[in-house]
Short mmCIF file of C-alpha atoms in Angstrom, two decimals:
data_model
loop_
_atom_site.label_atom_id
_atom_site.label_comp_id
_atom_site.label_asym_id
_atom_site.label_seq_id
_atom_site.Cartn_x
_atom_site.Cartn_y
_atom_site.Cartn_z
CA MET E 1 -60.25 -40.85 28.44
CA SER E 2 -56.82 -40.22 29.90
CA ILE E 3 -55.49 -43.78 30.04
CA ILE E 4 -52.28 -44.64 31.87
CA TYR E 5 -50.38 -47.81 30.95
CA ASP E 6 -48.45 -49.44 33.75
CA LEU E 7 -47.63 -52.87 35.16
CA VAL E 8 -50.30 -54.50 37.31
CA SER E 9 -49.06 -54.91 40.88
CA ALA E 10 -49.72 -57.86 43.15
CA HIS E 11 -52.32 -55.95 45.20
CA GLU E 12 -54.26 -55.14 41.98
CA LEU E 13 -54.64 -58.78 40.90
CA GLU E 14 -58.07 -59.14 42.50
CA ASP E 15 -59.27 -56.19 40.39
CA ALA E 16 -57.86 -57.87 37.29
CA HIS E 17 -59.51 -61.17 38.17
CA ARG E 18 -62.89 -59.46 38.61
CA ILE E 19 -62.54 -58.12 35.07
CA GLU E 20 -61.59 -61.60 33.86
CA ALA E 21 -64.66 -63.14 35.50
CA ARG E 22 -66.92 -60.56 33.87
CA GLY E 23 -65.26 -60.86 30.48
CA TYR E 24 -64.90 -64.62 29.91
CA PRO E 25 -67.26 -67.60 30.13
CA GLU E 26 -66.82 -69.68 33.28
CA ASP E 27 -65.04 -72.49 31.42
CA GLU E 28 -62.48 -70.04 29.95
CA ALA E 29 -61.78 -67.63 32.81
CA GLY E 30 -58.49 -68.03 34.65
CA SER E 31 -58.40 -68.41 38.42
CA LEU E 32 -57.02 -65.86 40.88
CA GLU E 33 -54.28 -68.37 41.75
CA THR E 34 -53.30 -68.49 38.07
CA PHE E 35 -53.13 -64.69 37.97
CA ARG E 36 -50.89 -64.66 41.03
CA TYR E 37 -48.57 -67.20 39.43
CA ARG E 38 -48.27 -65.21 36.19
CA GLN E 39 -47.69 -61.92 37.95
CA SER E 40 -45.11 -63.39 40.34
CA GLN E 41 -43.17 -65.11 37.53
CA ALA E 42 -43.39 -62.47 34.79
CA PRO E 43 -44.50 -59.14 36.32
CA GLU E 44 -43.01 -57.25 33.37
CA LEU E 45 -45.55 -58.97 31.08
CA PHE E 46 -48.68 -58.08 33.10
CA LEU E 47 -49.66 -54.72 31.62
CA GLY E 48 -52.70 -52.73 32.74
CA ALA E 49 -54.75 -49.84 31.39
CA PHE E 50 -55.68 -47.46 34.20
CA LEU E 51 -57.81 -44.36 34.67
CA PRO E 52 -56.91 -41.76 37.30
CA GLU E 53 -59.27 -42.02 40.27
CA GLY E 54 -58.86 -39.64 43.20
CA ASN E 55 -55.37 -40.13 44.57
CA GLY E 56 -55.07 -43.55 42.96
CA ARG E 57 -55.95 -45.33 39.77
CA LYS E 58 -58.63 -47.68 38.47
CA LEU E 59 -57.77 -50.77 36.42
CA ILE E 60 -60.03 -51.07 33.36
CA GLY E 61 -58.16 -53.64 31.28
CA TYR E 62 -55.03 -55.76 31.13
CA VAL E 63 -52.82 -58.06 29.07
CA CYS E 64 -50.97 -60.84 30.87
CA ALA E 65 -48.35 -63.20 29.47
CA THR E 66 -45.45 -65.50 30.31
CA LEU E 67 -42.43 -66.78 28.36
CA SER E 68 -41.91 -70.09 26.56
CA SER E 69 -39.08 -71.69 24.61
CA ASP E 70 -41.60 -73.14 22.13
CA ALA E 71 -42.22 -71.47 18.79
CA THR E 72 -45.91 -72.32 18.89
CA LEU E 73 -48.52 -72.49 21.64
CA THR E 74 -49.08 -75.75 23.52
CA HIS E 75 -50.76 -76.69 26.79
CA GLU E 76 -47.33 -76.71 28.44
CA SER E 77 -46.31 -73.30 27.12
CA MET E 78 -49.64 -71.88 28.32
CA SER E 79 -49.20 -73.20 31.84
CA THR E 80 -45.50 -72.63 32.64
CA HIS E 81 -43.01 -69.76 32.53
CA VAL E 82 -39.47 -70.28 31.21
CA PRO E 83 -37.33 -67.19 31.94
CA GLY E 84 -35.13 -65.92 29.13
CA SER E 85 -37.18 -67.61 26.40
CA PRO E 86 -37.97 -66.09 22.99
CA SER E 87 -41.77 -66.52 22.86
CA ILE E 88 -44.14 -64.23 24.74
CA CYS E 89 -47.35 -66.22 25.30
CA ILE E 90 -50.35 -63.99 25.91
CA HIS E 91 -52.87 -65.69 28.16
CA SER E 92 -55.53 -63.06 28.49
CA VAL E 93 -56.58 -59.73 27.00
CA CYS E 94 -59.58 -58.35 28.83
CA VAL E 95 -61.31 -54.99 29.23
CA ASP E 96 -63.94 -54.12 31.80
CA PRO E 97 -67.32 -54.43 30.03
CA ASP E 98 -68.15 -50.83 31.05
CA TYR E 99 -65.25 -49.55 28.92
CA ARG E 100 -65.58 -51.68 25.80
CA ARG E 101 -66.07 -50.34 22.27
CA LYS E 102 -63.93 -47.33 23.16
CA HIS E 103 -60.68 -48.64 21.60
CA VAL E 104 -59.31 -49.46 25.06
CA GLY E 105 -58.54 -53.08 24.16
CA LEU E 106 -56.86 -52.40 20.81
CA ASP E 107 -54.78 -49.53 22.17
CA LEU E 108 -53.75 -51.69 25.12
CA VAL E 109 -52.58 -54.54 22.87
CA LYS E 110 -50.68 -52.08 20.66
CA GLU E 111 -48.98 -50.66 23.76
CA PHE E 112 -48.04 -54.16 24.90
CA VAL E 113 -46.55 -54.93 21.46
CA ALA E 114 -44.65 -51.63 21.37
CA ARG E 115 -43.10 -52.31 24.76
CA ALA E 116 -42.10 -55.82 23.72
CA GLU E 117 -40.52 -54.52 20.49
CA ARG E 118 -38.61 -51.87 22.40
CA ALA E 119 -37.38 -54.41 24.93
CA ALA E 120 -36.27 -56.73 22.10
CA ARG E 121 -34.26 -53.94 20.48
CA GLU E 122 -32.63 -53.24 23.84
CA GLY E 123 -31.46 -56.83 24.23
CA ALA E 124 -34.37 -58.78 25.74
CA SER E 125 -34.79 -62.38 24.60
CA TYR E 126 -38.16 -61.71 22.94
CA GLU E 127 -38.53 -62.80 19.31
CA ARG E 128 -42.28 -63.22 18.91
CA ILE E 129 -45.64 -62.81 20.62
CA LEU E 130 -48.09 -65.71 20.47
CA LEU E 131 -51.76 -65.84 21.42
CA ILE E 132 -54.89 -67.86 20.83
CA ALA E 133 -58.24 -66.28 20.03
CA HIS E 134 -61.69 -67.20 18.86
CA GLU E 135 -62.26 -66.80 15.13
CA GLU E 136 -64.42 -63.66 15.45
CA LEU E 137 -61.48 -61.76 17.02
CA ARG E 138 -59.16 -62.32 14.07
CA GLY E 139 -59.72 -58.81 12.71
CA PHE E 140 -59.14 -57.23 16.12
CA TYR E 141 -55.69 -58.76 16.53
CA GLU E 142 -54.74 -58.20 12.89
CA LYS E 143 -55.24 -54.48 13.53
CA ALA E 144 -52.59 -54.81 16.24
CA GLY E 145 -50.15 -56.43 13.80
CA PHE E 146 -50.74 -60.13 14.46
CA GLU E 147 -50.81 -62.75 11.70
CA TRP E 148 -53.21 -65.68 11.47
CA VAL E 149 -51.54 -69.09 11.95
CA GLY E 150 -54.52 -71.45 12.14
CA LEU E 151 -56.35 -73.86 14.41
CA SER E 152 -54.57 -74.35 17.75
CA ALA E 153 -54.06 -77.67 19.51
CA VAL E 154 -54.80 -75.95 22.82
CA VAL E 155 -58.16 -76.87 24.34
CA HIS E 156 -59.53 -74.43 26.90
CA GLY E 157 -63.28 -74.32 27.34
CA SER E 158 -65.76 -75.68 24.83
CA ARG E 159 -64.91 -73.54 21.75
CA PRO E 160 -62.00 -73.95 19.33
CA TRP E 161 -59.06 -71.56 19.48
CA TYR E 162 -56.87 -70.22 16.68
CA GLU E 163 -53.25 -69.23 17.00
CA MET E 164 -51.96 -65.81 15.96
CA ARG E 165 -48.44 -64.40 16.16
CA LYS E 166 -46.44 -61.22 15.92
CA GLU E 167 -42.75 -61.44 15.00
CA LEU E 168 -40.62 -58.90 16.85
CA ARG E 169 -37.22 -59.21 15.16
CA ALA E 170 -38.19 -57.99 11.70
CA THR E 171 -37.55 -54.30 12.49
CA ASN E 172 -34.13 -55.17 13.87
CA ALA E 173 -33.18 -57.81 11.28
CA THR E 174 -29.62 -58.40 10.09
CA PRO E 175 -28.98 -57.71 6.37
CA LEU E 176 -29.49 -60.76 4.19
CA SER E 177 -25.80 -61.27 3.43
CA SER E 178 -24.88 -61.41 7.11
CA ALA E 179 -27.82 -63.64 7.97
CA SER E 180 -26.84 -66.08 5.21
CA GLU E 181 -23.33 -66.33 6.59
CA ARG E 182 -24.65 -67.26 10.02
CA GLN E 183 -27.17 -69.93 8.93
CA PRO E 184 -26.03 -73.43 7.87
CA LEU E 185 -26.64 -74.10 4.18
CA ALA E 186 -28.50 -77.33 5.01
CA GLN E 187 -31.14 -75.40 6.91
CA SER E 188 -31.92 -73.02 4.07
CA SER E 189 -32.08 -75.84 1.51
CA SER E 190 -34.10 -78.43 3.46
CA GLU E 191 -36.74 -76.36 5.24
CA PRO E 192 -39.95 -76.18 3.18
CA GLN E 193 -40.82 -72.75 1.86
CA GLY E 194 -44.17 -71.09 2.33
CA LEU E 195 -45.12 -72.81 5.61
CA PRO E 196 -46.68 -70.60 8.31
CA ALA E 197 -44.17 -69.40 10.86
CA GLY E 198 -43.55 -72.02 13.54
CA LEU E 199 -45.24 -74.89 11.69
CA TRP E 200 -41.97 -76.51 10.57
CA GLU E 201 -40.65 -76.55 14.15
CA ALA E 202 -43.93 -77.95 15.44
CA LEU E 203 -43.91 -80.75 12.86
CA GLN E 204 -40.37 -81.68 13.77
CA ARG E 205 -41.19 -81.87 17.46
CA SER E 206 -44.27 -83.97 16.77
CA ALA E 207 -42.30 -86.41 14.64
CA THR E 208 -39.45 -86.91 17.09
CA ARG E 209 -40.95 -86.77 20.58
CA THR E 210 -41.03 -89.91 22.66
CA ARG E 211 -44.58 -90.97 23.39
CA PRO E 212 -45.38 -92.59 26.74
CA ALA E 213 -46.81 -96.11 26.63
CA ALA E 214 -50.38 -96.29 27.91
CA ARG E 215 -51.19 -99.18 30.19
CA LEU E 216 -54.86 -100.21 30.09
CA LEU E 217 -56.92 -100.61 33.25
CA SER E 218 -57.58 -104.24 32.40
CA SER E 219 -53.85 -105.00 32.76
CA PHE E 220 -53.77 -104.13 36.47
CA PRO E 221 -54.32 -107.14 38.76
CA ASN E 222 -56.55 -105.18 41.13
CA ALA E 223 -58.13 -102.91 38.52
CA VAL E 224 -59.08 -99.50 39.93
CA GLN E 225 -57.45 -100.17 43.29
CA ASP E 226 -54.06 -100.14 41.55
CA VAL E 227 -54.52 -96.74 39.89
CA VAL E 228 -55.91 -94.63 42.74
CA ALA E 229 -53.67 -92.84 45.21
CA ASP E 230 -53.70 -94.13 48.76
CA ILE E 231 -56.99 -93.42 50.49
CA LYS E 232 -56.55 -91.16 53.49
CA THR E 233 -56.41 -93.02 56.79
CA ASP E 234 -56.23 -90.04 59.12
CA GLY E 235 -59.97 -89.49 59.18
CA THR E 236 -59.92 -86.45 56.87
CA ASP E 237 -62.25 -86.14 53.94
CA GLY E 238 -61.13 -86.41 50.36
CA ALA E 239 -61.78 -88.74 47.46
CA PRO E 240 -58.90 -90.85 46.13
CA THR E 241 -57.14 -89.30 43.15
CA ASN E 242 -55.43 -90.71 40.08
CA LYS E 243 -52.01 -92.12 40.99
CA HIS E 244 -50.69 -91.94 37.42
CA ASP E 245 -50.94 -89.58 34.48
CA LEU E 246 -53.99 -90.38 32.36
CA LEU E 247 -53.11 -91.00 28.72
CA CYS E 248 -54.86 -91.55 25.43
CA PRO E 249 -55.20 -95.36 25.25
CA ARG E 250 -54.69 -95.59 21.49
CA PRO E 251 -51.42 -97.37 20.63
CA MET E 252 -48.85 -94.98 19.10
CA CYS E 253 -50.65 -91.92 20.53
CA GLY E 254 -50.22 -91.90 24.31
CA SER E 255 -50.93 -88.17 24.57
CA VAL E 256 -51.09 -87.00 28.19
CA ILE E 257 -54.69 -86.08 28.98
CA LEU E 258 -54.41 -85.35 32.68
CA LYS E 259 -51.57 -85.19 35.19
CA SER E 260 -51.52 -87.42 38.27
CA GLY E 261 -53.52 -86.16 41.23
CA ALA E 262 -55.77 -83.94 39.10
CA ALA E 263 -58.92 -86.10 39.15
CA SER E 264 -61.04 -87.73 41.83
CA TRP E 265 -62.21 -91.32 41.61
CA VAL E 266 -66.00 -91.67 41.74
CA GLU E 267 -68.36 -94.60 41.33
CA ARG E 268 -71.64 -93.44 39.86
CA GLU E 269 -74.32 -94.45 37.39
CA SER E 270 -73.04 -95.42 33.97
CA MET E 271 -73.79 -93.40 30.81
CA GLN E 272 -74.72 -94.66 27.37
CA LEU E 273 -72.01 -92.97 25.30
CA ASP E 274 -71.83 -95.31 22.29
CA PRO E 275 -74.37 -95.97 19.53
CA ALA E 276 -76.18 -99.29 19.95
CA GLY E 277 -74.34 -102.18 18.30
CA GLN E 278 -71.09 -100.28 17.75
CA THR E 279 -67.93 -102.40 17.88
CA LEU E 280 -65.30 -100.89 20.16
CA PRO E 281 -61.53 -101.30 19.74
CA ASP E 282 -59.75 -103.40 22.36
CA TYR E 283 -58.32 -100.34 24.10
CA ILE E 284 -61.76 -98.75 24.69
CA GLY E 285 -63.57 -100.42 27.58
CA ALA E 286 -67.29 -101.14 27.41
CA LEU E 287 -69.52 -99.27 29.83
CA PRO E 288 -72.27 -101.02 31.82
CA VAL E 289 -75.85 -100.37 30.75
CA PRO E 290 -77.49 -97.76 33.02
CA PRO E 291 -78.63 -97.78 35.79
CA ALA E 292 -75.65 -100.00 36.65
CA THR E 293 -72.70 -98.06 38.04
CA ALA E 294 -69.32 -97.40 36.42
CA GLN E 295 -65.92 -96.12 37.60
CA TRP E 296 -65.14 -92.50 36.65
CA TRP E 297 -62.44 -89.89 37.01
CA LEU E 298 -64.06 -86.55 37.93
CA VAL E 299 -62.24 -83.40 36.83
CA LYS E 300 -63.22 -79.96 38.14
CA PRO E 301 -63.79 -76.98 37.95
CA ASN E 302 -63.03 -76.28 34.28
CA ALA E 303 -61.20 -77.62 31.24
CA MET E 304 -57.96 -75.85 32.22
CA ALA E 305 -57.22 -78.83 34.48
CA PHE E 306 -56.58 -80.99 31.40
CA GLU E 307 -53.31 -81.24 29.54
CA ASN E 308 -55.16 -82.26 26.38
CA ILE E 309 -58.86 -82.82 25.78
CA GLY E 310 -61.26 -82.41 22.89
CA PHE E 311 -64.99 -81.75 22.93
CA SER E 312 -67.72 -82.81 20.53
CA ARG E 313 -70.63 -80.61 19.62
CA ALA E 314 -73.54 -80.94 22.02
CA VAL E 315 -75.55 -84.09 21.27
CA GLN E 316 -79.22 -84.77 21.86
CA MET E 317 -78.57 -86.89 24.95
CA THR E 318 -79.00 -85.09 28.27
CA GLY E 319 -77.11 -85.37 31.53
CA PRO E 320 -78.25 -85.55 35.16
CA SER E 321 -79.20 -81.86 35.26
CA GLY E 322 -81.10 -81.97 31.98
CA ARG E 323 -78.49 -80.17 29.88
CA ARG E 324 -77.21 -81.63 26.64
CA LEU E 325 -74.04 -83.71 26.69
CA LYS E 326 -70.69 -83.16 25.01
CA MET E 327 -68.39 -86.12 24.44
CA LEU E 328 -64.74 -85.97 25.51
CA ALA E 329 -61.98 -87.20 23.20
CA CYS E 330 -58.21 -87.12 22.80
CA ALA E 331 -57.45 -83.75 21.24
CA GLU E 332 -54.43 -85.19 19.42
CA CYS E 333 -55.87 -88.25 17.67
CA ASP E 334 -59.64 -87.66 18.20
CA LEU E 335 -60.17 -91.04 19.91
CA GLY E 336 -63.43 -91.09 21.84
CA PRO E 337 -65.72 -90.94 23.52
CA LEU E 338 -63.48 -91.20 26.57
CA GLY E 339 -66.05 -89.51 28.76
CA TRP E 340 -68.61 -86.74 28.89
CA CYS E 341 -69.61 -83.39 30.32
CA GLU E 342 -72.75 -81.31 30.32
CA GLU E 343 -72.92 -78.27 28.06
CA GLY E 344 -71.76 -75.27 30.11
CA GLY E 345 -71.04 -77.48 33.12
CA SER E 346 -68.07 -77.48 35.47
CA GLU E 347 -67.66 -81.25 35.88
CA PHE E 348 -65.86 -83.49 33.39
CA TRP E 349 -66.15 -87.29 33.62
CA LEU E 350 -63.60 -89.72 32.14
CA ALA E 351 -64.35 -93.44 32.22
CA CYS E 352 -61.62 -95.25 34.14
CA ASN E 353 -61.56 -98.03 31.52
CA ARG E 354 -61.34 -95.62 28.58
CA VAL E 355 -58.04 -93.95 29.43
CA GLY E 356 -54.52 -95.30 29.66
CA TYR E 357 -52.17 -95.03 32.63
CA SER E 358 -48.50 -94.04 32.72
CA ALA E 359 -47.58 -96.79 35.22
#
């Protein structure tokens, strides 16, 4: 095949999104709106593999990325673009299923890396490339020069992700004597040796960040009425949404689970999420026994809406459609169950009295 590598233009994004939809499970595939955001913010990092077709070209695969100031991947770095930053965050590598197992994907990633390295040598801000992948793709990315970092804190879909990285400055490094002159002595003596790249920085951020205080639903005088956004009064449809960020309710955690306005308030039948007789901590509200109703936050259409969420393995309990349930938990401290979803489903339900509020 005579493959041409070039940047994906705005009018080719629908072609790229069709490949994404064919290549990823529904709960992992990015939306067309997400593609448009990435291409508009970082067009130089949306690289395509094309085949000549008549007087034009046919897109058969792509790599898309944005920039982050973080040295490791987080939900924030995967959802925003910070111009001039050192970390290239790859969001998607996808090849049309009709052209797989023909080295298209590997050659495309190598081309992307080569362009990034060349840009770094010519003065671009790039220092590293970061990505997350499922465990079975470790060998694929290692062939392209990436190193294994370990389990990622990013939750996207129902399967765990693992971070990998490629450092770009090594081929353009300053001799050791000059580098030593530039770095403070305290840094070289206090930073632990042998840690995976980026782990030290991540640990420092985790230890020093200010955690928001989670206010429990039971502390609001009017309960749910105080945490929903104003109900529309103009006659238009639309369920009330969450007025505040939803947080992990565990004291000293407070991890942001969902941003304000991202969930709809729904009253529906309760679910039996806890083993019979289990004692719950004060910050986890009890759920009514079905068929009594409970108050829920409904999140759609996939797990990308969350800032932070963890999933259990599928349990033997079944949901309304007959599929097995997965329990939802805080991805940072594993507190749960905070809610539930059906295996392979597109709806995620958080109990209103099992999350905290940033009010």
